mmCIF file of C-alpha atoms in Angstrom:
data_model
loop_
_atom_site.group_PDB
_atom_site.id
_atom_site.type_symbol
_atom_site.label_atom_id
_atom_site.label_comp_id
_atom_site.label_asym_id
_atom_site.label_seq_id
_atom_site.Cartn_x
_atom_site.Cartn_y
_atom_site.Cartn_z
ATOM 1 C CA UNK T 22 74.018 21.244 -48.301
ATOM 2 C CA UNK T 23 75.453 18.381 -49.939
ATOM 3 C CA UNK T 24 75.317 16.292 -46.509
ATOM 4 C CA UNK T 25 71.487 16.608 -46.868
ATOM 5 C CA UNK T 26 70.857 15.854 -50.289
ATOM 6 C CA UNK T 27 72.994 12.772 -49.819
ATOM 7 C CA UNK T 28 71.069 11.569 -47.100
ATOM 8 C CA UNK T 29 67.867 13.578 -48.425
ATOM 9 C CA UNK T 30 67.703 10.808 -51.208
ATOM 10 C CA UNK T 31 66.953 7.828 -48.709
ATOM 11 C CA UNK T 32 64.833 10.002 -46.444
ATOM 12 C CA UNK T 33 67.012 11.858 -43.772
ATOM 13 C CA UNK T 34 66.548 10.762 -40.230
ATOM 14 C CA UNK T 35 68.037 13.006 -37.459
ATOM 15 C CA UNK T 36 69.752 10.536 -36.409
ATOM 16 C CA UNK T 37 71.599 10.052 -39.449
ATOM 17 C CA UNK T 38 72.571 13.701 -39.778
ATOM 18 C CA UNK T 39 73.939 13.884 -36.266
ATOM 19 C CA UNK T 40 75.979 11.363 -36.806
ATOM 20 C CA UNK T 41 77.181 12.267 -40.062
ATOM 21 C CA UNK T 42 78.093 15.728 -38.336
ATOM 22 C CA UNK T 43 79.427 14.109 -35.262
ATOM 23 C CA UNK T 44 82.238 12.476 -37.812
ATOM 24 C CA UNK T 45 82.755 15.271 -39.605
ATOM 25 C CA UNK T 46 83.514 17.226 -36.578
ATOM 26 C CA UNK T 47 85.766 14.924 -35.017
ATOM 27 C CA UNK T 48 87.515 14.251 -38.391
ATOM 28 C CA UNK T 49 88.284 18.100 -39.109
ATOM 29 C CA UNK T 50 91.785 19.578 -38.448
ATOM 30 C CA UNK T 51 92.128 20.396 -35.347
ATOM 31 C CA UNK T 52 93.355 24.104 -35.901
ATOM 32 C CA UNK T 53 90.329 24.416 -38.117
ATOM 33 C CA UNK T 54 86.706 25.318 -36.721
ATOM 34 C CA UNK T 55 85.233 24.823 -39.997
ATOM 35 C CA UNK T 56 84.294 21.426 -41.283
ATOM 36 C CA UNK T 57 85.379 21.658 -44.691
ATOM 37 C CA UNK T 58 83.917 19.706 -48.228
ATOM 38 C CA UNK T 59 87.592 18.064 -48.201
ATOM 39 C CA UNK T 60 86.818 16.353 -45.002
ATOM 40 C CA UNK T 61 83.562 15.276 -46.017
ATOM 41 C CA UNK T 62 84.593 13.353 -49.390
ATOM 42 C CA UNK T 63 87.771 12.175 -47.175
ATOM 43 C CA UNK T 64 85.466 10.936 -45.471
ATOM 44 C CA UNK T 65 83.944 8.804 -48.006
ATOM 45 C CA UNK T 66 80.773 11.289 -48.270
ATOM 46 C CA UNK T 67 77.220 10.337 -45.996
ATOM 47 C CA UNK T 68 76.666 7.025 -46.364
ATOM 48 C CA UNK T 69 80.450 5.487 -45.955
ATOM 49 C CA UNK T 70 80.229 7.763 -43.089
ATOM 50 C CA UNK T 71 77.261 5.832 -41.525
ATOM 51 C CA UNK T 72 78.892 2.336 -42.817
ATOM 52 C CA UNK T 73 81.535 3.372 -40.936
ATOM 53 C CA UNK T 74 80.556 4.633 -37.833
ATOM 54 C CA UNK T 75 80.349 1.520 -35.947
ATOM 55 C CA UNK T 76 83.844 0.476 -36.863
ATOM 56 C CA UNK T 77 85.570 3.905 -36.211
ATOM 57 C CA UNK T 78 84.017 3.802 -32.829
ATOM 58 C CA UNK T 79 84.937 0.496 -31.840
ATOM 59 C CA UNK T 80 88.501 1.253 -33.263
ATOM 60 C CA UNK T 81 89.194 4.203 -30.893
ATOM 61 C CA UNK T 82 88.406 1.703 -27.788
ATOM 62 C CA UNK T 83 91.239 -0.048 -26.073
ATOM 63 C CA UNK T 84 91.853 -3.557 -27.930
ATOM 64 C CA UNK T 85 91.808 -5.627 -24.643
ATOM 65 C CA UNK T 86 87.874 -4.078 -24.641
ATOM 66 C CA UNK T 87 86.576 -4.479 -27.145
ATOM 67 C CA UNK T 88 85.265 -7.933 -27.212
ATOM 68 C CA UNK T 89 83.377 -6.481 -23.972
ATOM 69 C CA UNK T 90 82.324 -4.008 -25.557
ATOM 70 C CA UNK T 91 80.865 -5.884 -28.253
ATOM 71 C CA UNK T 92 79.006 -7.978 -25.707
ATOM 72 C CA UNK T 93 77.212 -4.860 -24.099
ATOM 73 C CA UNK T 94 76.691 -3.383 -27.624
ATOM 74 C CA UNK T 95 74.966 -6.575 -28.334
ATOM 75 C CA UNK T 96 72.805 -7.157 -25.525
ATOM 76 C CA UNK T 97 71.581 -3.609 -25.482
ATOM 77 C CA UNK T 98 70.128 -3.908 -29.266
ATOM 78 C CA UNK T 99 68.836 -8.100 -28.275
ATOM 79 C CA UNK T 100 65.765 -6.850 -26.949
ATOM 80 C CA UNK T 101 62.568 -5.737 -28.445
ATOM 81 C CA UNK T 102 63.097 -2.438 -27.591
ATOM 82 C CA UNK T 103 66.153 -1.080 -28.743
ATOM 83 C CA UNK T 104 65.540 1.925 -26.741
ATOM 84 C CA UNK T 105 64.614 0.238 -23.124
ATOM 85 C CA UNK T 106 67.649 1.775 -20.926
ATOM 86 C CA UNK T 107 69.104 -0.730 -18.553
ATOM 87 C CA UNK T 108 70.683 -0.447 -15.540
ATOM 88 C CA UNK T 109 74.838 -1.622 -15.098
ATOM 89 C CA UNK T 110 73.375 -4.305 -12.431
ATOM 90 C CA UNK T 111 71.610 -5.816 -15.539
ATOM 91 C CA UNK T 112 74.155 -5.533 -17.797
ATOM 92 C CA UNK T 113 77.226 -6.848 -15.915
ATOM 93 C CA UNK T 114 74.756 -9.601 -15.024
ATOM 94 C CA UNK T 115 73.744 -10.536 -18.680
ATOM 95 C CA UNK T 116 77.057 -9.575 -19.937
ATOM 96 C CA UNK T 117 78.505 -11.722 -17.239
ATOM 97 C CA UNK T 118 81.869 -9.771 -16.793
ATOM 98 C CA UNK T 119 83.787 -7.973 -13.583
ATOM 99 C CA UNK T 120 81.756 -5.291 -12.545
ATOM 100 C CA UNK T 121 84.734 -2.856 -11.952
ATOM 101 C CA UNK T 122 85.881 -3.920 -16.065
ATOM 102 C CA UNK T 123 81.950 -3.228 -17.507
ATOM 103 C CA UNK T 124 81.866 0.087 -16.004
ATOM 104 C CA UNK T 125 84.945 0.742 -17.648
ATOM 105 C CA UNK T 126 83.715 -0.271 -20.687
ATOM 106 C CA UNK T 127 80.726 1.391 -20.759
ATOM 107 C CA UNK T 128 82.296 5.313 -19.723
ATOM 108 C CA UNK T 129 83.842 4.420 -23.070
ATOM 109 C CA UNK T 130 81.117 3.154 -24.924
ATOM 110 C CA UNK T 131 79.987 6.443 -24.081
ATOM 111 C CA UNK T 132 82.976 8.754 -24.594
ATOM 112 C CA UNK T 133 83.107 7.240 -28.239
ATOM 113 C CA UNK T 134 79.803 8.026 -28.434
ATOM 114 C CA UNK T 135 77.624 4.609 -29.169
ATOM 115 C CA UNK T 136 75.683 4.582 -25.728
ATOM 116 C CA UNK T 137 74.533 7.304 -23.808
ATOM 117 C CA UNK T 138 73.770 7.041 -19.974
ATOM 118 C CA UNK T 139 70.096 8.079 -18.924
ATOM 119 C CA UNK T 140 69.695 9.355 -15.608
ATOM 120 C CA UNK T 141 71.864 10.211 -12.459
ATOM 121 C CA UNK T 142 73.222 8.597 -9.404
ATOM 122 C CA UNK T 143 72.289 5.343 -9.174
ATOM 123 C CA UNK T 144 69.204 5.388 -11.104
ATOM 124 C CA UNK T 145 71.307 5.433 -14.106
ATOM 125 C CA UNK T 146 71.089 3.545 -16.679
ATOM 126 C CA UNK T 147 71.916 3.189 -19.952
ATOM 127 C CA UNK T 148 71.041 2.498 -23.918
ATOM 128 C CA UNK T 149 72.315 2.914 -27.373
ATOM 129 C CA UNK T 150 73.182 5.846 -28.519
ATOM 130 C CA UNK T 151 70.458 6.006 -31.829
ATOM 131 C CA UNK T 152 68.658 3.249 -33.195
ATOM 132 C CA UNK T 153 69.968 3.147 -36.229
ATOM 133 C CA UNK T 154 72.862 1.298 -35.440
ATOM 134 C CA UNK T 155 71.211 -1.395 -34.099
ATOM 135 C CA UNK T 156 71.272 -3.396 -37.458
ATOM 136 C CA UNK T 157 74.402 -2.151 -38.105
ATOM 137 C CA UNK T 158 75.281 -3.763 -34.536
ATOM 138 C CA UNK T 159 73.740 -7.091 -34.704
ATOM 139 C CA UNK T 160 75.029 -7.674 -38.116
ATOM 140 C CA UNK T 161 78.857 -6.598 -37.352
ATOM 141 C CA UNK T 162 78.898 -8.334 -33.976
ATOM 142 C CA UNK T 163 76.595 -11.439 -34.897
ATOM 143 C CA UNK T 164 79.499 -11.973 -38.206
ATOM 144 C CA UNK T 165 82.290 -11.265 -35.669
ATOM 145 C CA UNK T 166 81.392 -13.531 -33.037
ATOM 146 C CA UNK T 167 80.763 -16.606 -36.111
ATOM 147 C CA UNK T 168 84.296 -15.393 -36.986
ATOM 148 C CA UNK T 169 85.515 -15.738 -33.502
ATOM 149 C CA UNK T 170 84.130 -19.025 -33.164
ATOM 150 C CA UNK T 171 85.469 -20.425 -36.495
ATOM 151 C CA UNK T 172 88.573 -18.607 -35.993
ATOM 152 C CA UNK T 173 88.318 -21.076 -32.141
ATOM 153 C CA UNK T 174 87.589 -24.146 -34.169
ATOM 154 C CA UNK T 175 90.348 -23.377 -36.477
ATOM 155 C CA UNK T 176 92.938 -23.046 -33.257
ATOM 156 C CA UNK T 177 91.524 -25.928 -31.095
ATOM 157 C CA UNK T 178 91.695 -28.485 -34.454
ATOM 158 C CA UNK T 179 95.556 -27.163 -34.987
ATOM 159 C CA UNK T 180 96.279 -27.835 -31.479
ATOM 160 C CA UNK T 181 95.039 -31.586 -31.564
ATOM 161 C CA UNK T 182 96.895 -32.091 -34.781
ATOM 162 C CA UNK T 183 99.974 -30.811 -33.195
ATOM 163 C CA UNK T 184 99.474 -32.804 -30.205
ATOM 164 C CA UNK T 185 98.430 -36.207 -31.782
ATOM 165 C CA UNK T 186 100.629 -36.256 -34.658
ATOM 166 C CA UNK T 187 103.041 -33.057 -34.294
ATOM 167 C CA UNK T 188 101.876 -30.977 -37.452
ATOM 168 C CA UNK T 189 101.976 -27.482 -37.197
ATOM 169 C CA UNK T 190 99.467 -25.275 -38.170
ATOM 170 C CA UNK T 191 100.231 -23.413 -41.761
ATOM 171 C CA UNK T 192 101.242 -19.671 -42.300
ATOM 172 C CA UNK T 193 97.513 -18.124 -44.171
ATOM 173 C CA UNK T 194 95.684 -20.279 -40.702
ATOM 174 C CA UNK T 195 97.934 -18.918 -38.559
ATOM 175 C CA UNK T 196 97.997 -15.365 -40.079
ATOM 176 C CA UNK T 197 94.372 -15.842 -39.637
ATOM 177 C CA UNK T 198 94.226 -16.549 -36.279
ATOM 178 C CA UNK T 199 96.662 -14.026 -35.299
ATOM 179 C CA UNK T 200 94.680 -11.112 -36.467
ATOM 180 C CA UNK T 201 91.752 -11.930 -33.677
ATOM 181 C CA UNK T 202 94.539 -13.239 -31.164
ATOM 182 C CA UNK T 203 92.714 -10.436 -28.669
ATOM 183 C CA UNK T 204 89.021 -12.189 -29.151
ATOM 184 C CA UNK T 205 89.898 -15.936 -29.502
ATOM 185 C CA UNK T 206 89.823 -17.425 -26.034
ATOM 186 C CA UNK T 207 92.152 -20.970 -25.582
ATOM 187 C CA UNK T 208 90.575 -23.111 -23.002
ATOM 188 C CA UNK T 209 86.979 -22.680 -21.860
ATOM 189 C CA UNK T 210 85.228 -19.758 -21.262
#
């Protein structure tokens, strides 16, 4: 009851509650079948649940995927319908990735619940899991790839100062970098 007036006060969508109860679920003990008020305000309550969602998902992914992941997640909420399905032909070739990796990445795009396949055999395809996160997307992955690309600058500027005149990048840029060493690329790409 306290779930739905949270979310009650901004106008409940179902979306928002099945998500909310999605988290909760996952989140509870797991000798308990009861989702208890605890877990909720561990939880942060509804909406730090929904601020959340996108990160706690993308957490529970491998790290070496995620950047893929990220990719797909963006390209399926670029268009102007956030709901058009598309097919794993059109996303490996937008995406531009190995086939055999995207598939990968998209059974767990699904298993952590942000996309949800649509059809069978090879008719499938497949699109976000609710609209709603389709700001929440664009805004976390459009920041994180600036990041990504500053963080790039940051690396390819230390490396010509070491190489030209042998100074060595200093410990806060460095700690920097190293906390995105899985997304920043050296070379081209």
């Amino acid at each position: 009851h306290r779930i739905v007036d949270e979310l009650h006060r901004a106008g409940v969508e179902p979306e928002q509650l099945q998500i909310v109860c999605h988290s909760l679920h996952e989140a509870r003990p797991a000798s308990s079948r009861v989702i208890s008020e605890r877990t909720y305000e561990q939880l942060g309550g509804a909406e730090t649940i929904l601020d959340k969602y996108l990160e706690r998902s993308m957490a529970r992914l491998p790290s070496g995927e995620r950047r893929l992941a990220s990719k797909v997640l963006s390209f399926l909420t670029s268009g102007s319908e956030l709901k058009a399905a598309q097919p794993l032909d059109r996303i490996v070739a937008e995406v531009q990735g190995e086939r055999d990796l995207l598939e990968r990445v998209v059974a767990r795009l699904v298993d952590v619940g942000l996309v949800r396949p649509v059809g069978r055999g090879k008719g499938r395809e497949y699109e976000l899991i609710h609209e709603v996160l389709a700001d929440k997307i664009q805004q976390s992955i459009a920041g994180g790839v600036a990041m990504i690309r500053d963080l790039q600058d940051l690396l390819t500027r230390a490396m010509n100062d070491f190489t030209q005149f042998g100074l060595l990048i200093n410990a806060e840029e460095l700690k920097l970098i190293n906390s995105a060493r899985d997304d920043v690329v050296i070379g081209p790409e």
